[in-house]
Coordinates of C-alpha atoms in Angstrom, one line a residue:
Chain O
M1 CA 69.0 127.1 113.2
P2 CA 72.5 127.8 115.1
R3 CA 75.4 129.0 113.0
Y4 CA 78.6 127.9 113.7
K5 CA 82.1 129.8 112.7
I6 CA 84.9 127.4 112.3
T7 CA 88.6 128.3 111.6
I8 CA 90.5 125.7 109.4
E9 CA 93.9 124.6 108.9
Y10 CA 94.9 122.3 105.9
D11 CA 97.7 120.8 104.0
G12 CA 96.5 121.8 100.5
R13 CA 99.1 119.0 98.6
P14 CA 96.3 116.4 98.3
F15 CA 93.2 118.4 97.1
V16 CA 91.9 120.3 94.2
G17 CA 91.4 123.0 96.2
W18 CA 88.8 124.3 98.6
Q19 CA 85.7 124.2 96.6
R20 CA 83.6 120.9 96.2
Q21 CA 83.9 119.8 92.5
D22 CA 83.9 116.4 90.5
N23 CA 87.5 116.3 89.6
G24 CA 88.9 115.4 92.9
P25 CA 88.8 115.8 96.4
T26 CA 88.5 118.9 98.4
V27 CA 88.7 120.5 101.6
Q28 CA 84.9 121.6 101.5
A29 CA 83.7 118.0 100.8
V30 CA 86.0 116.6 103.5
I31 CA 84.3 119.2 106.1
E32 CA 80.9 118.3 104.5
R33 CA 81.4 114.9 105.0
A34 CA 82.6 115.0 108.4
V35 CA 79.2 116.9 109.3
K36 CA 77.4 114.3 107.9
S37 CA 79.0 111.7 109.6
F38 CA 78.6 114.1 113.0
S39 CA 75.0 115.0 112.7
G40 CA 73.8 113.0 110.0
E41 CA 73.1 116.6 108.2
T42 CA 73.8 117.5 104.4
V43 CA 75.1 120.8 104.5
T44 CA 76.8 123.4 102.4
I45 CA 79.5 125.1 104.0
G46 CA 80.8 128.7 103.0
G47 CA 84.7 129.5 102.8
A48 CA 86.0 132.7 103.1
G49 CA 88.6 132.0 100.4
R50 CA 88.4 129.6 97.7
T51 CA 92.0 128.4 97.7
D52 CA 92.9 126.9 94.8
S53 CA 94.3 123.5 94.2
G54 CA 97.4 122.9 96.1
V55 CA 97.0 126.2 98.1
H56 CA 97.2 125.7 102.0
A57 CA 95.7 127.5 105.0
T58 CA 96.6 127.9 108.5
G59 CA 93.3 130.3 109.2
Q60 CA 90.6 129.4 106.4
V61 CA 87.3 130.5 108.1
A62 CA 83.8 128.8 107.0
H63 CA 80.3 128.6 108.6
I64 CA 78.0 125.9 108.9
D65 CA 74.3 125.9 109.8
L66 CA 73.5 122.6 112.1
E67 CA 69.6 121.6 113.0
R68 CA 70.6 121.2 116.6
E69 CA 72.2 123.6 119.0
W70 CA 75.5 121.7 120.2
P71 CA 78.5 123.0 122.4
A72 CA 81.0 124.7 119.8
K73 CA 83.8 122.7 121.2
T74 CA 81.8 119.4 120.5
V75 CA 81.4 120.3 116.8
M76 CA 85.1 121.0 116.6
N77 CA 86.0 118.0 118.2
A78 CA 83.6 115.9 116.3
L79 CA 84.8 117.6 113.1
N80 CA 88.1 116.9 114.0
F81 CA 87.6 113.4 114.5
H82 CA 85.4 112.8 111.3
C83 CA 88.3 114.5 108.8
Q84 CA 90.9 112.2 109.9
P85 CA 92.7 110.8 108.2
D86 CA 92.3 113.9 105.6
P87 CA 95.2 116.8 106.5
V88 CA 92.2 119.2 107.8
A89 CA 92.1 120.6 111.2
I90 CA 89.7 122.8 112.7
L91 CA 91.3 125.0 114.9
A92 CA 88.5 126.9 116.6
C93 CA 84.6 126.8 116.4
E94 CA 82.0 129.7 117.8
T95 CA 78.4 129.9 117.7
T96 CA 77.6 133.1 115.6
G97 CA 74.7 135.1 114.5
P98 CA 72.7 134.8 111.4
G99 CA 74.3 137.9 110.1
F100 CA 77.5 136.2 110.1
D101 CA 78.9 135.0 106.2
A102 CA 82.3 133.5 106.2
R103 CA 82.8 135.1 102.8
F104 CA 80.6 138.2 102.7
S105 CA 81.3 139.5 106.1
A106 CA 85.0 139.4 105.9
I107 CA 86.6 142.5 105.9
R108 CA 90.0 141.3 105.2
R109 CA 92.3 138.4 104.1
H110 CA 95.8 137.7 104.8
Y111 CA 97.9 135.8 102.6
L112 CA 101.6 134.3 103.2
Y113 CA 103.7 133.3 100.1
R114 CA 107.3 131.0 101.2
I115 CA 109.6 130.7 98.8
V116 CA 112.7 128.2 100.1
N117 CA 115.7 129.9 98.4
R118 CA 118.4 127.6 98.3
P119 CA 120.5 125.4 96.1
H120 CA 119.8 122.2 97.3
P121 CA 116.4 120.3 96.5
L122 CA 113.8 120.3 99.1
T123 CA 112.9 117.5 101.7
Y124 CA 110.5 118.4 104.4
D125 CA 109.1 121.3 102.3
K126 CA 108.3 119.5 99.3
G127 CA 104.9 120.8 98.0
L128 CA 104.8 123.2 100.9
A129 CA 107.0 126.0 99.3
W130 CA 108.1 127.5 96.2
H131 CA 111.7 126.1 95.3
V132 CA 113.7 129.1 94.1
K133 CA 117.6 128.3 93.6
P134 CA 119.0 131.6 92.6
P135 CA 119.8 133.9 95.4
L136 CA 117.0 136.7 96.1
D137 CA 117.4 139.9 97.4
A138 CA 114.3 140.1 99.7
E139 CA 114.9 143.8 100.7
A140 CA 114.8 144.7 96.9
M141 CA 111.7 142.6 96.7
H142 CA 110.1 144.3 99.5
D143 CA 111.0 147.7 98.4
A144 CA 109.6 147.2 94.7
A145 CA 106.3 145.7 96.3
Q146 CA 105.2 148.7 97.8
E147 CA 104.5 149.9 94.5
L148 CA 101.4 147.6 94.5
V149 CA 100.1 148.8 98.1
G150 CA 97.2 151.0 97.7
H151 CA 94.2 151.1 95.6
H152 CA 94.9 150.3 92.1
D153 CA 93.9 148.4 88.7
F154 CA 95.3 145.2 88.9
T155 CA 94.5 143.7 85.5
T156 CA 97.9 142.8 85.2
F157 CA 98.0 140.7 88.3
R158 CA 94.6 138.8 87.4
H159 CA 94.1 135.5 86.0
T160 CA 92.5 135.7 82.6
R161 CA 89.5 133.8 83.9
C162 CA 89.2 135.9 87.0
Q163 CA 85.3 136.4 87.6
A164 CA 85.6 139.4 89.6
K165 CA 83.7 142.5 88.1
S166 CA 86.4 144.9 88.8
P167 CA 90.0 144.8 88.5
W168 CA 90.3 147.4 91.3
K169 CA 91.5 146.0 94.8
T170 CA 93.1 148.0 97.7
M171 CA 96.5 146.5 98.8
E172 CA 96.9 147.3 102.4
R173 CA 100.2 145.8 103.3
I174 CA 102.6 143.8 101.5
A175 CA 105.9 142.8 103.4
V176 CA 108.6 140.7 102.0
Y177 CA 111.6 139.4 104.2
R178 CA 114.1 136.7 104.6
Q179 CA 114.5 134.0 107.5
N180 CA 117.3 131.7 107.1
D181 CA 116.6 129.9 103.7
S182 CA 113.1 131.2 103.4
V183 CA 112.1 134.2 102.1
Y184 CA 108.3 135.1 102.8
L185 CA 105.9 137.6 101.4
E186 CA 103.1 138.5 103.5
C187 CA 100.0 140.8 102.0
S188 CA 96.9 142.1 103.4
S189 CA 93.6 143.3 101.5
R190 CA 90.0 143.3 101.8
S191 CA 89.6 140.8 98.8
F192 CA 91.9 139.3 96.2
L193 CA 91.6 138.8 92.6
H194 CA 91.8 135.0 91.3
N195 CA 95.9 134.5 91.2
Q196 CA 96.6 137.8 92.5
V197 CA 99.0 137.0 95.2
R198 CA 100.9 134.3 92.9
S199 CA 101.0 136.9 90.1
M200 CA 102.5 139.6 92.5
V201 CA 105.0 137.1 94.0
G202 CA 106.0 135.8 90.3
T203 CA 106.6 139.1 89.3
L204 CA 108.5 140.3 92.6
K205 CA 110.8 137.2 91.9
L206 CA 112.2 138.8 88.8
V207 CA 113.1 141.8 91.2
G208 CA 114.7 139.4 93.8
E209 CA 116.7 138.0 91.1
G210 CA 118.1 141.6 89.9
R211 CA 116.0 141.2 86.5
W212 CA 113.4 143.6 87.2
T213 CA 113.8 147.2 89.1
R214 CA 111.0 148.9 91.2
A215 CA 110.4 150.6 88.2
D216 CA 109.5 147.8 86.3
V217 CA 107.0 146.5 88.8
K218 CA 105.2 150.1 88.3
K219 CA 105.3 150.0 84.6
A220 CA 104.1 146.4 84.6
L221 CA 101.3 147.5 87.3
E222 CA 100.3 150.8 85.1
A223 CA 100.2 148.5 82.0
R224 CA 96.8 147.2 83.1
D225 CA 97.8 144.3 80.7
R226 CA 98.1 140.4 81.9
K227 CA 101.1 140.0 79.4
A228 CA 103.2 142.5 81.4
C229 CA 103.1 140.0 84.3
G230 CA 106.0 137.7 85.5
P231 CA 105.3 134.2 85.4
V232 CA 102.9 133.1 88.0
A233 CA 104.3 131.9 90.9
V234 CA 103.3 128.0 91.7
A235 CA 100.2 127.4 94.2
E236 CA 102.5 125.2 96.4
G237 CA 104.0 128.3 98.4
L238 CA 100.6 129.9 99.1
Y239 CA 98.9 129.9 102.5
L240 CA 95.8 131.6 103.4
T241 CA 96.6 132.6 107.0
Q242 CA 93.9 134.9 108.6
V243 CA 90.6 136.3 107.7
D244 CA 89.1 139.5 109.7
Y245 CA 85.7 140.3 110.1
R246 CA 83.5 143.0 111.6
S247 CA 82.3 142.9 115.4
P248 CA 78.9 141.5 115.9
A249 CA 77.1 145.0 115.9
E250 CA 79.0 146.1 112.9
D251 CA 77.8 142.7 111.5
A252 CA 74.1 143.1 112.8
A253 CA 74.0 146.7 111.3
A254 CA 75.7 145.4 108.0
L255 CA 73.0 142.5 107.4
A256 CA 70.2 145.0 108.1
D257 CA 71.7 147.2 105.3
Y258 CA 72.1 144.3 102.9
Q259 CA 68.3 143.4 103.7
A260 CA 67.1 146.9 103.1
S261 CA 69.2 147.0 99.7
L262 CA 67.8 143.9 98.7
N263 CA 64.4 145.9 98.6
E264 CA 65.9 148.3 96.0
A265 CA 68.4 146.5 93.3
Q266 CA 71.0 143.7 93.8
P267 CA 74.2 145.5 94.6
A268 CA 76.9 144.9 92.0
S269 CA 79.8 144.8 94.3
L270 CA 78.8 141.7 96.3
S271 CA 80.0 139.0 93.9
D272 CA 83.5 140.4 94.1
E273 CA 84.3 139.6 97.7
A274 CA 85.4 136.2 97.7
S275 CA 88.9 135.7 97.5
S276 CA 90.2 133.5 95.2
T277 CA 94.1 133.7 94.4
Chain C
M1 CA 141.9 108.4 96.8
P2 CA 140.1 111.8 98.0
R3 CA 137.8 111.8 101.0
Y4 CA 134.5 114.0 101.0
K5 CA 132.9 115.1 104.0
I6 CA 129.0 115.5 103.0
T7 CA 126.3 117.0 105.1
I8 CA 122.8 115.7 104.7
E9 CA 119.0 116.8 105.4
Y10 CA 116.5 114.2 105.2
D11 CA 112.9 113.6 105.6
G12 CA 112.8 110.3 107.7
R13 CA 109.3 109.5 106.8
P14 CA 109.7 107.1 104.0
F15 CA 112.7 105.4 105.5
V16 CA 113.8 102.4 107.8
G17 CA 116.3 104.4 108.8
W18 CA 120.0 105.7 108.1
Q19 CA 121.5 102.1 107.8
R20 CA 121.4 100.2 104.6
Q21 CA 119.6 97.0 105.6
D22 CA 117.1 94.3 103.7
N23 CA 113.9 95.5 105.2
G24 CA 113.5 98.5 103.1
P25 CA 114.3 102.0 101.9
T26 CA 117.3 103.6 103.9
V27 CA 119.1 107.1 103.3
Q28 CA 122.5 105.2 103.3
A29 CA 121.2 102.9 100.5
V30 CA 119.8 106.3 98.5
I31 CA 123.2 108.2 98.5
E32 CA 125.2 104.8 97.6
R33 CA 123.1 104.6 94.6
A34 CA 123.5 108.3 93.7
V35 CA 127.4 107.7 94.1
K36 CA 127.1 104.8 91.6
S37 CA 124.9 106.8 89.2
F38 CA 127.5 109.8 89.2
S39 CA 130.8 108.1 89.2
G40 CA 130.0 104.1 88.7
E41 CA 132.0 103.5 91.8
T42 CA 130.3 100.8 94.5
V43 CA 131.1 102.6 97.7
T44 CA 129.9 102.1 101.3
I45 CA 129.1 105.3 103.2
G46 CA 129.8 106.0 106.9
G47 CA 127.6 108.2 108.7
A48 CA 127.8 110.1 112.1
G49 CA 124.8 109.0 113.5
R50 CA 122.6 105.6 112.7
T51 CA 119.3 107.4 112.8
D52 CA 116.3 104.9 113.4
S53 CA 113.4 104.5 111.1
G54 CA 111.2 107.6 111.1
V55 CA 114.0 109.6 112.3
H56 CA 115.0 113.0 110.5
A57 CA 118.0 115.0 110.0
T58 CA 119.0 118.6 108.9
G59 CA 122.7 118.0 109.8
Q60 CA 123.6 114.3 109.2
V61 CA 127.4 114.1 108.4
A62 CA 129.2 111.2 106.2
H63 CA 132.0 110.7 104.4
I64 CA 133.0 109.1 100.9
D65 CA 135.7 107.9 99.2
L66 CA 135.8 108.3 95.2
E67 CA 138.7 107.1 93.0
R68 CA 138.8 110.3 90.9
E69 CA 139.3 113.9 92.5
W70 CA 136.0 115.9 91.6
P71 CA 135.5 119.7 92.8
A72 CA 133.6 119.2 96.1
K73 CA 130.9 121.6 94.5
T74 CA 130.6 119.0 91.5
V75 CA 130.1 116.1 93.8
M76 CA 127.3 118.1 95.9
N77 CA 125.2 118.8 92.9
A78 CA 125.6 115.4 91.2
L79 CA 124.5 113.7 94.5
N80 CA 121.6 116.2 94.8
F81 CA 120.7 115.1 91.2
H82 CA 120.9 111.6 91.6
C83 CA 119.1 111.5 95.1
Q84 CA 115.9 112.7 93.5
P85 CA 113.1 112.1 93.8
D86 CA 114.0 110.7 97.3
P87 CA 113.5 113.5 100.3
V88 CA 117.6 113.7 100.6
A89 CA 119.7 116.8 100.1
I90 CA 123.6 117.3 100.1
L91 CA 123.9 120.5 102.2
A92 CA 127.3 120.9 102.0
C93 CA 130.5 119.0 100.6
E94 CA 133.9 119.4 101.3
T95 CA 137.1 117.6 100.8
T96 CA 138.8 116.3 104.0
G97 CA 141.9 114.4 105.0
P98 CA 142.0 110.7 105.2
G99 CA 142.2 111.0 109.1
F100 CA 138.5 112.2 108.9
D101 CA 136.0 109.6 109.7
A102 CA 132.3 110.9 109.9
R103 CA 131.5 108.4 112.9
F104 CA 134.8 108.2 114.8
S105 CA 136.0 112.0 114.5
A106 CA 133.0 113.2 115.7
I107 CA 133.4 115.3 118.9
R108 CA 129.7 116.2 119.4
R109 CA 126.3 115.5 118.0
H110 CA 123.4 117.8 118.1
Y111 CA 119.8 116.5 118.3
L112 CA 116.4 118.4 118.2
Y113 CA 113.1 116.6 119.4
R114 CA 109.7 118.4 118.6
I115 CA 106.3 118.2 120.1
V116 CA 103.6 119.9 118.7
N117 CA 101.4 120.6 121.5
R118 CA 97.8 121.2 120.6
P119 CA 94.4 119.8 120.7
H120 CA 94.0 119.7 117.2
P121 CA 95.2 117.1 114.7
L122 CA 98.3 117.3 112.9
T123 CA 98.2 118.7 109.3
Y124 CA 101.7 119.6 107.6
D125 CA 103.4 118.0 110.4
K126 CA 102.1 114.7 110.2
G127 CA 105.4 112.4 110.9
L128 CA 107.6 115.3 111.5
A129 CA 106.8 115.8 115.0
W130 CA 105.3 114.4 118.2
H131 CA 101.4 115.2 118.7
V132 CA 100.8 115.5 122.5
K133 CA 97.1 117.1 123.3
P134 CA 97.6 117.8 127.0
P135 CA 99.2 121.0 128.0
L136 CA 102.9 120.5 128.4
D137 CA 104.7 122.8 131.2
A138 CA 107.9 123.7 129.1
E139 CA 109.6 125.3 132.1
A140 CA 108.8 122.5 134.3
M141 CA 110.4 120.2 131.7
H142 CA 114.0 121.9 131.2
D143 CA 114.2 122.3 135.0
A144 CA 113.8 118.5 135.5
A145 CA 116.2 118.2 132.2
Q146 CA 119.0 119.4 134.3
E147 CA 119.1 116.5 136.4
L148 CA 120.1 114.5 133.3
V149 CA 123.0 116.9 132.5
G150 CA 126.2 115.8 133.2
H151 CA 128.2 112.1 133.4
H152 CA 125.8 109.6 134.3
D153 CA 125.0 106.1 134.0
F154 CA 122.2 106.3 131.9
T155 CA 120.7 102.8 131.8
T156 CA 117.4 104.0 132.2
F157 CA 117.4 105.8 129.3
R158 CA 119.1 103.2 126.9
H159 CA 117.2 100.7 124.6
T160 CA 117.6 97.2 125.9
R161 CA 119.3 96.3 122.6
C162 CA 121.7 99.1 122.8
Q163 CA 125.0 97.7 121.8
A164 CA 127.2 100.2 123.6
K165 CA 129.7 98.5 125.9
S166 CA 129.2 101.3 128.6
P167 CA 125.8 103.2 129.6
W168 CA 127.9 106.0 130.8
K169 CA 127.6 109.3 129.0
T170 CA 128.1 112.9 129.4
M171 CA 125.1 115.2 128.5
E172 CA 126.5 118.6 127.9
R173 CA 123.4 120.6 127.4
I174 CA 119.7 120.0 127.6
A175 CA 117.4 122.6 126.7
V176 CA 113.5 122.5 126.8
Y177 CA 111.5 125.7 125.4
R178 CA 108.2 126.3 123.5
Q179 CA 107.4 128.4 120.8
N180 CA 103.8 128.9 119.9
D181 CA 102.2 125.4 119.6
S182 CA 105.6 123.6 119.9
V183 CA 107.8 122.3 122.2
Y184 CA 111.2 121.9 121.7
L185 CA 114.0 119.6 123.3
E186 CA 117.7 120.5 122.2
C187 CA 120.7 118.3 123.8
S188 CA 124.2 117.9 123.1
S189 CA 126.5 115.1 123.9
R190 CA 129.7 113.3 122.3
S191 CA 127.8 110.4 121.8
F192 CA 124.2 108.8 122.5
L193 CA 122.8 105.5 123.8
H194 CA 120.3 103.6 121.4
N195 CA 116.8 105.8 121.9
Q196 CA 118.6 107.7 124.8
V197 CA 117.2 111.2 123.4
R198 CA 113.6 109.5 122.8
S199 CA 113.6 108.2 126.3
M200 CA 114.6 111.2 127.8
V201 CA 111.9 113.0 126.0
G202 CA 109.3 110.6 127.0
T203 CA 110.0 110.8 130.5
L204 CA 110.3 114.5 130.3
K205 CA 106.9 114.6 129.0
L206 CA 105.3 112.9 132.1
V207 CA 107.0 116.1 134.1
G208 CA 105.4 118.3 131.3
E209 CA 101.8 116.9 132.2
G210 CA 102.3 117.3 136.1
R211 CA 102.4 113.6 136.7
W212 CA 106.2 113.5 137.4
T213 CA 108.8 115.9 139.3
R214 CA 112.2 116.9 139.0
A215 CA 113.0 114.6 141.9
D216 CA 111.1 111.5 139.9
V217 CA 113.5 111.9 137.0
K218 CA 116.4 112.1 139.7
K219 CA 115.0 108.7 141.0
A220 CA 114.6 107.3 137.3
L221 CA 118.2 108.0 136.6
E222 CA 119.8 106.6 139.6
A223 CA 117.8 103.5 139.4
R224 CA 119.8 102.5 136.6
D225 CA 117.1 100.1 135.3
R226 CA 115.3 100.3 132.1
K227 CA 111.8 99.8 133.6
A228 CA 112.2 103.3 135.6
C229 CA 111.9 105.2 132.1
G230 CA 108.6 106.9 130.9
P231 CA 107.3 105.8 127.6
V232 CA 109.5 106.2 124.8
A233 CA 108.5 109.2 122.8
V234 CA 107.7 108.4 119.0
A235 CA 110.5 108.5 116.5
E236 CA 108.7 111.1 114.0
G237 CA 110.0 113.7 116.4
L238 CA 113.7 113.4 116.4
Y239 CA 116.2 115.2 114.4
L240 CA 119.8 114.9 114.1
T241 CA 120.8 118.6 113.6
Q242 CA 124.5 118.8 114.1
V243 CA 127.8 116.6 114.2
D244 CA 131.0 118.7 115.3
Y245 CA 134.6 117.7 114.6
R246 CA 138.2 118.4 115.7
S247 CA 139.9 120.8 113.6
P248 CA 142.3 119.1 110.9
A249 CA 145.2 119.5 112.9
E250 CA 143.4 117.9 115.9
D251 CA 142.3 115.3 113.6
A252 CA 145.9 114.3 112.1
A253 CA 147.1 114.2 115.8
A254 CA 144.3 111.7 116.9
L255 CA 145.0 109.6 113.8
A256 CA 148.6 109.1 114.5
D257 CA 147.5 108.2 118.1
Y258 CA 144.9 105.6 116.8
Q259 CA 147.5 104.1 114.4
A260 CA 150.0 103.6 117.2
S261 CA 147.5 102.3 119.3
L262 CA 146.8 99.5 116.9
N263 CA 150.3 98.4 117.0
E264 CA 149.4 97.8 120.9
A265 CA 145.8 96.7 121.5
Q266 CA 142.4 97.4 120.0
P267 CA 140.6 100.2 121.8
A268 CA 137.7 99.1 123.6
S269 CA 136.1 102.4 123.6
L270 CA 135.9 103.1 119.9
S271 CA 132.9 100.7 119.6
D272 CA 130.9 103.1 121.6
E273 CA 131.3 106.3 119.6
A274 CA 128.4 105.8 117.1
S275 CA 125.5 107.5 118.1
S276 CA 122.2 105.4 117.6
T277 CA 119.2 107.3 119.4

């Protein structure tokens, strides 16, 4: 049974999130329906990140198992055709080995958060950015963000309903910069806690407004207390931009390791590797 | 009676164009309604460019006469408040002399046309760009576009219902360039004929696809025949980005000239100075 890796872009505005559920349209359901229309098969697709309601993606990754071997380009074109008119596009499709899992094989996830920082209302960007009127000091935000880089207990920056077993994560990189009216935050980590990016952005906004200092961010992190977090930034500004994977050889070795481990005990860490921000 | 110059951004998707009319919502009507809500006055506002249905602006300019003298910032904030929830934003507002006319005082208009050039469907950009799937050679388009720069009879690139008295216009600059998936065309002229930018873009796209050469564009221009034009590009990709004006001193002199000329004869050229593309 061939497995396909697909890279997906979507406008999150009309969706209640990535993951299929009963209370509204989801990206996962749009793609699963497209597969059904294309090949007649009822599949469940796995995504690298379970983006929340209103969150966007320019590089979400998922895998799909199909009965029949199709050229990858045929799968991509057919899914793009059948996803219409929903704002979901398959940007790339390739066949991949059975050891590849969009969620568990991921070694790094990249998010972008976009703030439009101007006094005037939004026009084109409604639902595609967080509108913040007071002028933000992006350099101060970048500086303070460096307190969050590294291996930390991120309890402060975690949704109270976050299901990850551990609050420890390693932020590999956070960069905040301004481009004209927009302030961008980019961050990369193996995985993220639920609402982690939006919690960090909401806190760093206080620094951008001059209400908090870098030392306040450090204190909030060290408090390991959800109540120490700034107001969480809105979902509309968040984009899952890229997911990195092991090479195929590393992937085969990891699968072998994993299968061997199944004979011993269920590894506790695996359930933490999804990214839901 | 104080006159205000306002700079306006709008998402053209929900509108049947700039100019107030009976068959649907217009940007002009949204702003005139906002003035009514703010000051109670019924005004008619004049815009620099009468953008067509679906055309956008990031720098449309209009003038408004109000009974009472308000601080310019108050006018801006009030209009922004009352334009909501329509996707119209007043980016700047300043008081200006009675000689200023958004349409007739303009000495240069700048348009941007955006093509998204990729095989995959659009998501975020639906209605905000022309989606062209075959790969375009932006450099060839730029080169061919130079045939259109200068003082020419643009009959080929003019809507059959264009009301301008003369088909002669001076294109000051056209630049075509690629940025990732997008191909942009920027052009500047004192004024434009109806559908001129979209006609030029549609023709240059044939060059981008390799179906036409620079010589074909020259031939089409020289034909002075609407039938020689390529298929007109869709409205969704067009943005009025900037309008340039004389300095206040130049403006006062121009007004004096104009008033003097009224005592002689109605100047024929004035009716051509609106820009409707």
